[in-house]
Short mmCIF file of C-alpha atoms in Angstrom, two decimals:
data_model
loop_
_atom_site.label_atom_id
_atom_site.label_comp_id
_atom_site.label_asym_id
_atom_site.label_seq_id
_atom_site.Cartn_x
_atom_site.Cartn_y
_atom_site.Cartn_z
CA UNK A 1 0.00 0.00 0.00
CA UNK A 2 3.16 2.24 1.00
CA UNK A 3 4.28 1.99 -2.85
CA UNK A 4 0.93 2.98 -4.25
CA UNK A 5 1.07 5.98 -1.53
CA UNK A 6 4.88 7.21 -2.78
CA UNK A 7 3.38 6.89 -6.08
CA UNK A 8 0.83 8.86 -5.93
CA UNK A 9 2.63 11.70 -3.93
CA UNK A 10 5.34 11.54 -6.16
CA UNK A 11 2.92 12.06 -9.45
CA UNK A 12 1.14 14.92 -6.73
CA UNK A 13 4.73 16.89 -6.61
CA UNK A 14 5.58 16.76 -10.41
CA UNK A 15 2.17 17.95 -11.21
CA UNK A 16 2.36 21.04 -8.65
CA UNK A 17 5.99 21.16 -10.33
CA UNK A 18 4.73 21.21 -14.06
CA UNK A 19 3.60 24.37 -15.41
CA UNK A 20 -0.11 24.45 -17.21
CA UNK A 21 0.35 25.53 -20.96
CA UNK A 22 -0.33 24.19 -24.55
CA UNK A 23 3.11 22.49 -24.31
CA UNK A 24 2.59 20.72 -21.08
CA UNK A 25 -1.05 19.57 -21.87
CA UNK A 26 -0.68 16.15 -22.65
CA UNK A 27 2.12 15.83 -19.98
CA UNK A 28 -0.41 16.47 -17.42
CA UNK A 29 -3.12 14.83 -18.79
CA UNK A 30 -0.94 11.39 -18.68
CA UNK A 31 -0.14 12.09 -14.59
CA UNK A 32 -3.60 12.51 -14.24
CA UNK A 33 -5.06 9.32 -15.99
CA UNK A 34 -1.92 7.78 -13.91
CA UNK A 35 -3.17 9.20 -10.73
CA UNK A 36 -6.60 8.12 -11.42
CA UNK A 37 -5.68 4.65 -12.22
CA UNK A 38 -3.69 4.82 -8.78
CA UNK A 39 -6.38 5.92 -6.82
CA UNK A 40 -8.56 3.32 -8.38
CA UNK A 41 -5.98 0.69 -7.19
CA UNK A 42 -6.17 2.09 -3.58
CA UNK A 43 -9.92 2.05 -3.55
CA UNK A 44 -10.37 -1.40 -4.73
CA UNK A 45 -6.87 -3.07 -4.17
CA UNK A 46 -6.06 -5.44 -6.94
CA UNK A 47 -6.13 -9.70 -5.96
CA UNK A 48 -8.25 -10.99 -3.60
CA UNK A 49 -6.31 -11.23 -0.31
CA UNK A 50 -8.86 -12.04 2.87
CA UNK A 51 -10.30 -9.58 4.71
CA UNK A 52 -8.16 -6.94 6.82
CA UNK A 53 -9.74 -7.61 9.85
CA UNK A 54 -11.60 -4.40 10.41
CA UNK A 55 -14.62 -3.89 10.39
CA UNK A 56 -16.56 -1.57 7.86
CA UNK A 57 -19.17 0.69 8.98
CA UNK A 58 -22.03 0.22 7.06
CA UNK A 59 -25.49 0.14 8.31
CA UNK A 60 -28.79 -1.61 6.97
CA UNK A 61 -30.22 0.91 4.12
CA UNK A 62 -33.96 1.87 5.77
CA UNK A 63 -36.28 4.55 4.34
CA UNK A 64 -36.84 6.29 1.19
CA UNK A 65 -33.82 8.00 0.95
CA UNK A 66 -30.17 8.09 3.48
CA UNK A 67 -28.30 11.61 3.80
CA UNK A 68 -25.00 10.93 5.31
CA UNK A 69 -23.25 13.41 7.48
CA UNK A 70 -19.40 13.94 6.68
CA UNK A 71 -17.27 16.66 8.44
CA UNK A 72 -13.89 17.22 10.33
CA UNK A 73 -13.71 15.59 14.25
CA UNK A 74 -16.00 18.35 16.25
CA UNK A 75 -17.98 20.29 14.00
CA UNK A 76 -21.33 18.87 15.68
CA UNK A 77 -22.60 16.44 13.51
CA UNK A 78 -23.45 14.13 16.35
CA UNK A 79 -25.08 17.16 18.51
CA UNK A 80 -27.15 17.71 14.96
CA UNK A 81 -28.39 14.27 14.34
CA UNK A 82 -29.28 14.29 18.40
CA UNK A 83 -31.33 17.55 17.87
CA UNK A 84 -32.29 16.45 13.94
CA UNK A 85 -33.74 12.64 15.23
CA UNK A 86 -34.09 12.13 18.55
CA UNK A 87 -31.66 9.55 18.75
CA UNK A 88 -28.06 9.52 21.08
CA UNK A 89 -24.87 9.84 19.53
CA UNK A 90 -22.15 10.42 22.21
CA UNK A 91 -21.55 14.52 22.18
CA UNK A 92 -18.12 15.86 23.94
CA UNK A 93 -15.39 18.29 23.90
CA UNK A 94 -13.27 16.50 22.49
CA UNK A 95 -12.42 15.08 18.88
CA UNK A 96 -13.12 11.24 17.18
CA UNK A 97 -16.10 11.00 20.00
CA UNK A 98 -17.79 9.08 17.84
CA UNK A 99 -15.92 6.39 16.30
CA UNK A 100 -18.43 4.17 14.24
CA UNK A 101 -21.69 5.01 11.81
CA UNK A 102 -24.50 5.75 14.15
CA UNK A 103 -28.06 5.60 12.33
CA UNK A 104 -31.18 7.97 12.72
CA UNK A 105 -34.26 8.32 10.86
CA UNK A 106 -36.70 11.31 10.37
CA UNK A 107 -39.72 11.48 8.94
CA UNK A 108 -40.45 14.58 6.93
CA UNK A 109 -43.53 15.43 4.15
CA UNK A 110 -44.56 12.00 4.47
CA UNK A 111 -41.32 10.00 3.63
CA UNK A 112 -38.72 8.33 5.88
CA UNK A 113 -35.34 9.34 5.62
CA UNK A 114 -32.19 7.50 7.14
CA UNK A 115 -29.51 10.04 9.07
CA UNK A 116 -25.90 8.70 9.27
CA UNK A 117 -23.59 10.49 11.64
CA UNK A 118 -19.97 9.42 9.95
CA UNK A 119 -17.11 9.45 12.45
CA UNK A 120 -14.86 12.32 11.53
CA UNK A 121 -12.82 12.93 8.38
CA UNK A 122 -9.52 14.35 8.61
CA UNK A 123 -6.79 15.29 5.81
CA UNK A 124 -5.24 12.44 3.94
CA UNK A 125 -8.31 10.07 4.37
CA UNK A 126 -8.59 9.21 1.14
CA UNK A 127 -5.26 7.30 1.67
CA UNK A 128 -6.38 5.31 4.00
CA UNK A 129 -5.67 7.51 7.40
CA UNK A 130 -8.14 7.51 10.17
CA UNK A 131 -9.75 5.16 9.10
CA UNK A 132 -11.06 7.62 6.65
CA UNK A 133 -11.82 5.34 3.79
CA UNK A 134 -14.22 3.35 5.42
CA UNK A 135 -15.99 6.57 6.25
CA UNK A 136 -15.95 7.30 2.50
CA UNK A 137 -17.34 4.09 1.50
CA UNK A 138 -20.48 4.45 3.66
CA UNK A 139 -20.18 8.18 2.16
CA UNK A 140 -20.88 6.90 -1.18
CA UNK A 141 -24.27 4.52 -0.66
CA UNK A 142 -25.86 8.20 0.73
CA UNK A 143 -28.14 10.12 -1.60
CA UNK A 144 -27.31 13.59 -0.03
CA UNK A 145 -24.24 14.67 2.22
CA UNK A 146 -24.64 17.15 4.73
CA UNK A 147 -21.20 18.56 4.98
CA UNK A 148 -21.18 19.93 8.21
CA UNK A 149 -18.79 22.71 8.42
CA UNK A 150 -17.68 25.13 11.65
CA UNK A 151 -18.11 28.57 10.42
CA UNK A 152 -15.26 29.88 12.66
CA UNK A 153 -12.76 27.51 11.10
CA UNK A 154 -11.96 29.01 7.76
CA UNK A 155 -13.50 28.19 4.40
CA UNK A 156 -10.43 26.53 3.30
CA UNK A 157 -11.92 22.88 5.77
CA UNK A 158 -14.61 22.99 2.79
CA UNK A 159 -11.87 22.60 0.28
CA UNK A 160 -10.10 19.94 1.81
CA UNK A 161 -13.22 17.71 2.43
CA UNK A 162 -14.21 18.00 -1.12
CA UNK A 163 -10.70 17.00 -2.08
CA UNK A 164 -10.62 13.87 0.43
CA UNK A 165 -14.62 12.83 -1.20
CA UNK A 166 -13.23 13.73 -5.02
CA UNK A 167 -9.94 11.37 -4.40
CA UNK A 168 -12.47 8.86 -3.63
CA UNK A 169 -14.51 8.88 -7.05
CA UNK A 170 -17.41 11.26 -5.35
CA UNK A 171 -18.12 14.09 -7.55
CA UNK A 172 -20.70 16.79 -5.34
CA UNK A 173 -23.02 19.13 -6.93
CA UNK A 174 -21.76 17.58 -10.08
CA UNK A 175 -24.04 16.65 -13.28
CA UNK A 176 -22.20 13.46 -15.22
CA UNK A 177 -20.14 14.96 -18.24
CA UNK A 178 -21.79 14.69 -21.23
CA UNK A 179 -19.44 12.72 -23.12
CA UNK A 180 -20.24 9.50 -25.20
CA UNK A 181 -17.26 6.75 -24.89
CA UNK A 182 -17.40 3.28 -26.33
CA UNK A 183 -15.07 1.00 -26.81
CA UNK A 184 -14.75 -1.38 -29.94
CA UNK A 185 -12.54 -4.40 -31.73
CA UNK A 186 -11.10 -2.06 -33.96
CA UNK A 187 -11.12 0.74 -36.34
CA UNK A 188 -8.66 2.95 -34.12
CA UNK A 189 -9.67 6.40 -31.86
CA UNK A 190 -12.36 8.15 -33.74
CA UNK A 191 -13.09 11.73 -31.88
CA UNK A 192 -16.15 14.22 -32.70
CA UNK A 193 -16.04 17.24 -31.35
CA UNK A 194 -19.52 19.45 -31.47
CA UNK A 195 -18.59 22.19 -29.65
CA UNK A 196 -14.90 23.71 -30.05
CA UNK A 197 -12.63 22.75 -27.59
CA UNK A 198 -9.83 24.62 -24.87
CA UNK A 199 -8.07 21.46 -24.10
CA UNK A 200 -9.15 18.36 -25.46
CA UNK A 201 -7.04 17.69 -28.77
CA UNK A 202 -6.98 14.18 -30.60
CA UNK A 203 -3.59 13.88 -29.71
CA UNK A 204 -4.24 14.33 -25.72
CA UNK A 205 -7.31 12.20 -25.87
CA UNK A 206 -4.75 9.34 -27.58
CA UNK A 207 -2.48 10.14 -24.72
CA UNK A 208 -4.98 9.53 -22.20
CA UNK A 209 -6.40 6.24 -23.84
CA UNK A 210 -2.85 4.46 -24.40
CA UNK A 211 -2.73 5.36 -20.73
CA UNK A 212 -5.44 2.72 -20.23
CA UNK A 213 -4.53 0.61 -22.83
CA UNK A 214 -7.21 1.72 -24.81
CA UNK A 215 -6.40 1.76 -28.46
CA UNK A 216 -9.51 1.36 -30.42
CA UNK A 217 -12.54 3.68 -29.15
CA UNK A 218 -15.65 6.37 -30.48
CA UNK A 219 -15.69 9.32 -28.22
CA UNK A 220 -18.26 12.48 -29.18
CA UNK A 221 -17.60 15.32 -26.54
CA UNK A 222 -21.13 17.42 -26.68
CA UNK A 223 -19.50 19.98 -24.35
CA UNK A 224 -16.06 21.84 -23.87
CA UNK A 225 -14.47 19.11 -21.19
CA UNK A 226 -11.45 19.00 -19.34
CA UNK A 227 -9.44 15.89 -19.25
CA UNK A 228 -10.80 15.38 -15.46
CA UNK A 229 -14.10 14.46 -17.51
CA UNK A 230 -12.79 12.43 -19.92
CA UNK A 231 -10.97 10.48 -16.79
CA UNK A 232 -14.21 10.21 -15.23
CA UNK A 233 -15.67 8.86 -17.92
CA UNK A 234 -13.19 6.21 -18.92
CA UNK A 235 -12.91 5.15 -15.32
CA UNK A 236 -16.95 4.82 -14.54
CA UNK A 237 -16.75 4.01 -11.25
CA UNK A 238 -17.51 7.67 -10.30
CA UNK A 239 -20.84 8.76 -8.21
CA UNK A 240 -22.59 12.15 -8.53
CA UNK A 241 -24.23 12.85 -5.65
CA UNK A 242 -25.37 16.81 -4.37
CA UNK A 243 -24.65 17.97 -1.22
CA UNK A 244 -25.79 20.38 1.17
CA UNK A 245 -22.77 22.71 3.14
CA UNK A 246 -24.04 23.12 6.49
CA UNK A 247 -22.21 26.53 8.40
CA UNK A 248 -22.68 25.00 12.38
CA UNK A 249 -21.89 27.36 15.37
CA UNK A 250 -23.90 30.54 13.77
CA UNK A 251 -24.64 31.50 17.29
CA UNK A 252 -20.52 32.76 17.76
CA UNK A 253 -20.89 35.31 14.45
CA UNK A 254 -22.54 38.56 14.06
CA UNK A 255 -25.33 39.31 12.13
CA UNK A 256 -23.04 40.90 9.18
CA UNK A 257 -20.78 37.62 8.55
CA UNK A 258 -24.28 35.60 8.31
CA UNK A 259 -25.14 37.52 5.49
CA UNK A 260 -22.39 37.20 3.89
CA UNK A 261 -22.16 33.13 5.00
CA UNK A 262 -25.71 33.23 3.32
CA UNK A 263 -24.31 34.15 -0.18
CA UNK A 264 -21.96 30.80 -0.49
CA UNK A 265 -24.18 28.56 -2.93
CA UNK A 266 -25.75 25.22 -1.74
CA UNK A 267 -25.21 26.49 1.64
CA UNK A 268 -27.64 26.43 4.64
CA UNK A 269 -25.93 28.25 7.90
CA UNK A 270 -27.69 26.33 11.26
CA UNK A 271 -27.17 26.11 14.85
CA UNK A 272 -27.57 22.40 15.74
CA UNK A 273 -27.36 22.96 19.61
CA UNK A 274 -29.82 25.96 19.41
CA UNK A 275 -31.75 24.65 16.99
CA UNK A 276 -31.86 27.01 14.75
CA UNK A 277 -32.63 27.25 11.40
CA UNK A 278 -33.59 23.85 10.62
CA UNK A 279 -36.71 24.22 8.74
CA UNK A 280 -34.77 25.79 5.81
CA UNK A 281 -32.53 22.75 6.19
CA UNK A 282 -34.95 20.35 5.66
CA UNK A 283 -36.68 22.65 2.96
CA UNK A 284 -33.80 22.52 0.69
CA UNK A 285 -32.83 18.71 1.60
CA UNK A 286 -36.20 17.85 0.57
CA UNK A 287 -35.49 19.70 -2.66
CA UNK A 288 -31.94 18.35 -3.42
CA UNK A 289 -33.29 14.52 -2.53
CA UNK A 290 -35.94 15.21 -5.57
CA UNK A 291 -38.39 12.54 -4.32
CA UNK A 292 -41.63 12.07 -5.11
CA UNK A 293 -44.98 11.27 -3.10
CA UNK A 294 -47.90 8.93 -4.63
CA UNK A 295 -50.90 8.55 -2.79
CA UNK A 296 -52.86 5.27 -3.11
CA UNK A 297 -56.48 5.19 -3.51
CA UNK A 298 -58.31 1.91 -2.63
CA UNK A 299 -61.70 1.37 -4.82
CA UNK A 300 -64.56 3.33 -3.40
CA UNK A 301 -62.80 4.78 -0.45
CA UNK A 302 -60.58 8.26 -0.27
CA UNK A 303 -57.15 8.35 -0.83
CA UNK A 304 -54.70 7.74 2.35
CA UNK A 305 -52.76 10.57 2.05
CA UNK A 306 -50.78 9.55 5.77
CA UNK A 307 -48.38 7.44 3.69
CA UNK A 308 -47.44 7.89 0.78
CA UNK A 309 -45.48 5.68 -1.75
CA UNK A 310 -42.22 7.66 -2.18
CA UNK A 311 -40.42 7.20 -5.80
CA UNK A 312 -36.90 8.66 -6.56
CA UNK A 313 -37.27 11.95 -9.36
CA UNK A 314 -35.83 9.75 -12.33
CA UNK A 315 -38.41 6.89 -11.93
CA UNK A 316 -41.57 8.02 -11.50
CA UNK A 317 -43.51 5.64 -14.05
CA UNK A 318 -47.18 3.70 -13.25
CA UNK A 319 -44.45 0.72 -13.47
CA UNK A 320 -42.09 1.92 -10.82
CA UNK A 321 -44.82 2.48 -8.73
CA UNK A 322 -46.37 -0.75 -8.82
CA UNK A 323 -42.74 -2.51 -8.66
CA UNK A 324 -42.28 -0.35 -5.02
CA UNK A 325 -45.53 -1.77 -3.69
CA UNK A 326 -45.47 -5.45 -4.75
CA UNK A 327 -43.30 -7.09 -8.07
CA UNK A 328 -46.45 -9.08 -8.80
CA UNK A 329 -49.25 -5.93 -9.60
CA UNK A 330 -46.77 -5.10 -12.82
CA UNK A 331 -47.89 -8.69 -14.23
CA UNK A 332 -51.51 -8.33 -13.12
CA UNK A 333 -51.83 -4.73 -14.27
CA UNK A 334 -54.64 -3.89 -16.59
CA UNK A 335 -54.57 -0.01 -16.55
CA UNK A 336 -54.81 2.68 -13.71
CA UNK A 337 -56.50 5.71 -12.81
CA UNK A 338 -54.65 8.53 -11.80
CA UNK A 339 -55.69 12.75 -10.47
CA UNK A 340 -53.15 14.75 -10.05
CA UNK A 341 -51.08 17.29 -12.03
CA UNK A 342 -49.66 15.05 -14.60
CA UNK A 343 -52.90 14.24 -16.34
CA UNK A 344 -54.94 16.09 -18.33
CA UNK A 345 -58.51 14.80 -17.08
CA UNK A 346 -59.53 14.04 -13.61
CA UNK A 347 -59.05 11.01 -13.32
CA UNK A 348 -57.33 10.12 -16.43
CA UNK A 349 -57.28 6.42 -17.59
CA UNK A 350 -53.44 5.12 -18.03
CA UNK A 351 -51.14 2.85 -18.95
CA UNK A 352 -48.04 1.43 -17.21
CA UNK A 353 -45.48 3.95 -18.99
CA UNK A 354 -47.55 6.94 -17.61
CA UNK A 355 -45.02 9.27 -15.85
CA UNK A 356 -46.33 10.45 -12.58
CA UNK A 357 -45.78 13.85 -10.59
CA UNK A 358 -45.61 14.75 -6.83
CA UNK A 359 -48.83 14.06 -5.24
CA UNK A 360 -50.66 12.79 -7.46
CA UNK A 361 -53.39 9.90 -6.40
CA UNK A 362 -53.32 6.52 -8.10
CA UNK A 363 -56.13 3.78 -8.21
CA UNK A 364 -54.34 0.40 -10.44
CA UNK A 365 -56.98 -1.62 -11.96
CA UNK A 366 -55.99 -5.24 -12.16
CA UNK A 367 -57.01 -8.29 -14.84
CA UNK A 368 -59.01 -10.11 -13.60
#
C-alpha cells in the first residue's frame, strides 16, 4: 500500500511542479489518468487477499432516501443528528467522540429518511488515514451529504473535504459529463467534437487512452471538457451525488458575517445545539433529494394521504410504482387511474409507462 502511496505523492509533486500551458497539456493529462488509475488501485486493491480484519461501517439501508453526514472531528454532527432525530450519539469536547456510523431516521412530508452520523474525516483520508476510507465508503451509498462545516474555522476545511470525497470517485453538486465513450474491436480512436474545444485535442485524448490501454474507441464530446471528464468517464466508477454545506456554530458570528455566510451557494448556515434554522434545512434537503410522493387510492374509499409511496425523481412511471408496492401488480396490471397534475382529465385512464408527478393519487386496476 506504501508503494501505491509514494506513487501517488510523487505524481502529486511533479504535477504542482509542471507548469499548465499548450506544451505541457498532454504531460499532465498522462499524470492525471496515472493518478486516477492509482487511486482506483487504492480504492479497490487489486487480488483478492482475505479480509483486513476491520470492520466496515455500514449500516442496513432503511427509508426512502439516506443523507450521510461527513465533516472534520468536532464540527457537531453528532449534537445535529441528536437535535435532527431524537436519537443519542455520544456529544463531547473532544475530537473522534464518535468512532463508528450511528443511524437515525426522520420522517419529513410524508417520507422516511435515514440520518448517518460518519465518524470524523480528517486530511489524507482518502489514503487510507483515520480510518477515513471506510468513512468514504459508507459516504458513497448516501443520496445527499450534509457537509457539516464550523463557520469559525476558515472556508479553506470545505476545500479539503471535497478533495478527500473527489480522491475517492465522489463528484458533489456535479451533473455526469456529457461525453459519449465506447469502446470497440477495432477501427482505431475516432473523436467528434460538437462544440470547439480549450483542451481536449486528438492527440491528448490518444495520450490519455494508451494510458489505459485503450487503443480502439468512439468518443463524441457534446460539451467543452477538461481531461478530469474524460478520466471520469473512462474510469466509470464515479458517483454524482449533491450535497448540502451546512455553516454549524452561527450562534458565535454577528449578524453581518451571516449575510455574507448566506451568499456561499448550496449552503444552509444552522445552529444544531440551538436549533436554529432547521426548517430551511430540511426545505432545501427535501429539494436536493428530488423525491416524489404517490398517494394510493383503494376502490370506493378516499385516498390515504398519511403514507405515501415515495419514488426517486428519475423513476416516477405507473411501473415503478407498482414494482415499489409489490413485483407481482406489474404482471396483473390492466390499466390505472390517476388525479393529479400530470394528467390532463380528472381522473385520467393510463397505462403502465404513464409518468407520474408529486402528489398525485393513483387507483391500479388489475385483470381479472
Amino acid at each position: 500500500m506504501s508503494t501505491i502511496l509514494e506513487k501517488i505523492a510523487a505524481i502529486e509533486s511533479e504535477m504542482a511542479r509542471t507548469q499548465k500551458n499548450k506544451a505541457t497539456s498532454a504531460h499532465l493529462g498522462l499524470l492525471k489518468a496515472k493518478l486516477a488509475k492509482l487511486r482506483r488501485e487504492l480504492i479497490s486493491p487489486k487480488g483478492g487477499g482475505g479480509g483486513t480484519g476491520e470492520a466496515g461501517f455500514e449500516v442496513a439501508k432503511t427509508g426512502d432516501a439516506r443523507v450521510g453526514f461527513v465533516g472534520f472531528p468536532s464540527v457537531g454532527k453528532s449534537t445535529l443528528l441528536s437535535n435532527l432525530a431524537g436519537v443519542y450519539s455520544e456529544v463531547a469536547a473532544y475530537e473522534f467522540t464518535t468512532l463508528t456510523t450511528v443511524p437515525g431516521c426522520i420522517k419529513y412530508k410524508g417520507a422516511k429518511i435515514q440520518l448517518l452520523d460518519l465518524p470524523g474525516i480528517i486530511e489524507g483520508a482518502k489514503d487510507g488515514k483515520g480510518r477515513g476510507r471506510q468513512v468514504i465508503a459508507v459516504a458513497r451509498t448516501c443520496n445527499l451529504i450534509f457537509m457539516v462545516l464550523d463557520c469559525l474555522k476558515p472556508l479553506g476545511h470545505k476545500k479539503l473535504l471535497e478533495h478527500e470525497l473527489e480522491g475517492f470517485g465522489i463528484r458533489l453538486n456535479k451533473k455526469p459529463p456529457n461525453i459519449y465513450y465506447k469502446r470497440k474491436d477495432k477501427g482505431g480512436i475516432n473523436l467528434n467534437c460538437m462544440v470547439p474545444q480549450s483542451e481536449l485535442d486528438t492527440d491528448l485524448v490518444k495520450t490519455i487512452l494508451s494510458e489505459y490501454k485503450i487503443h480502439n474507441a468512439d468518443i463524441t464530446l457534446r460539451y467543452d471538457a477538461t481531461s478530469d471528464d474524460l478520466i471520469d468517464v473512462i474510469e466509470g466508477n464515479r458517483i454524482y451525488i449533491p450535497c448540502i454545506y451546512l455553516l454549524n456554530k452561527i450562534d458565535q458570528i454577528s449578524i453581518e458575517e451571516l449575510d455574507v455566510i448566506y451568499k456561499i451557494p448550496h449552503c444552509v448556515p444552522i445552529s444544531a445545539h440551538h436549533h436554529w434554522n432547521f426548517d430551511d434545512l430540511l426545505e432545501l434537503m427535501w429539494e436536493y433529494l428530488r423525491l416524489v410522493r404517490i398517494y394510493t387510492k383503494p376502490k370506493g374509499q378516499l385516498p390515504d394521504y398519511n403514507s405515501p409511496v415515495v419514488l426517486h425523481n428519475e423513476r416516477t412511471s405507473i411501473e415503478d410504482f407498482c414494482n415499489k408496492l409489490h413485483r407481482s401488480i406489474a404482471k396483473e396490471f390492466k390499466y390505472a387511474l390517476v388525479w393529479g397534475s400530470s394528467v390532463k382529465h380528472q381522473p385520467q385512464k393510463v397505462g403502465i409507462e404513464h409518468v407520474l408527478n408529486d402528489e398525485d393519487v393513483v387507483q391500479i386496476v388489475k385483470k381479472v
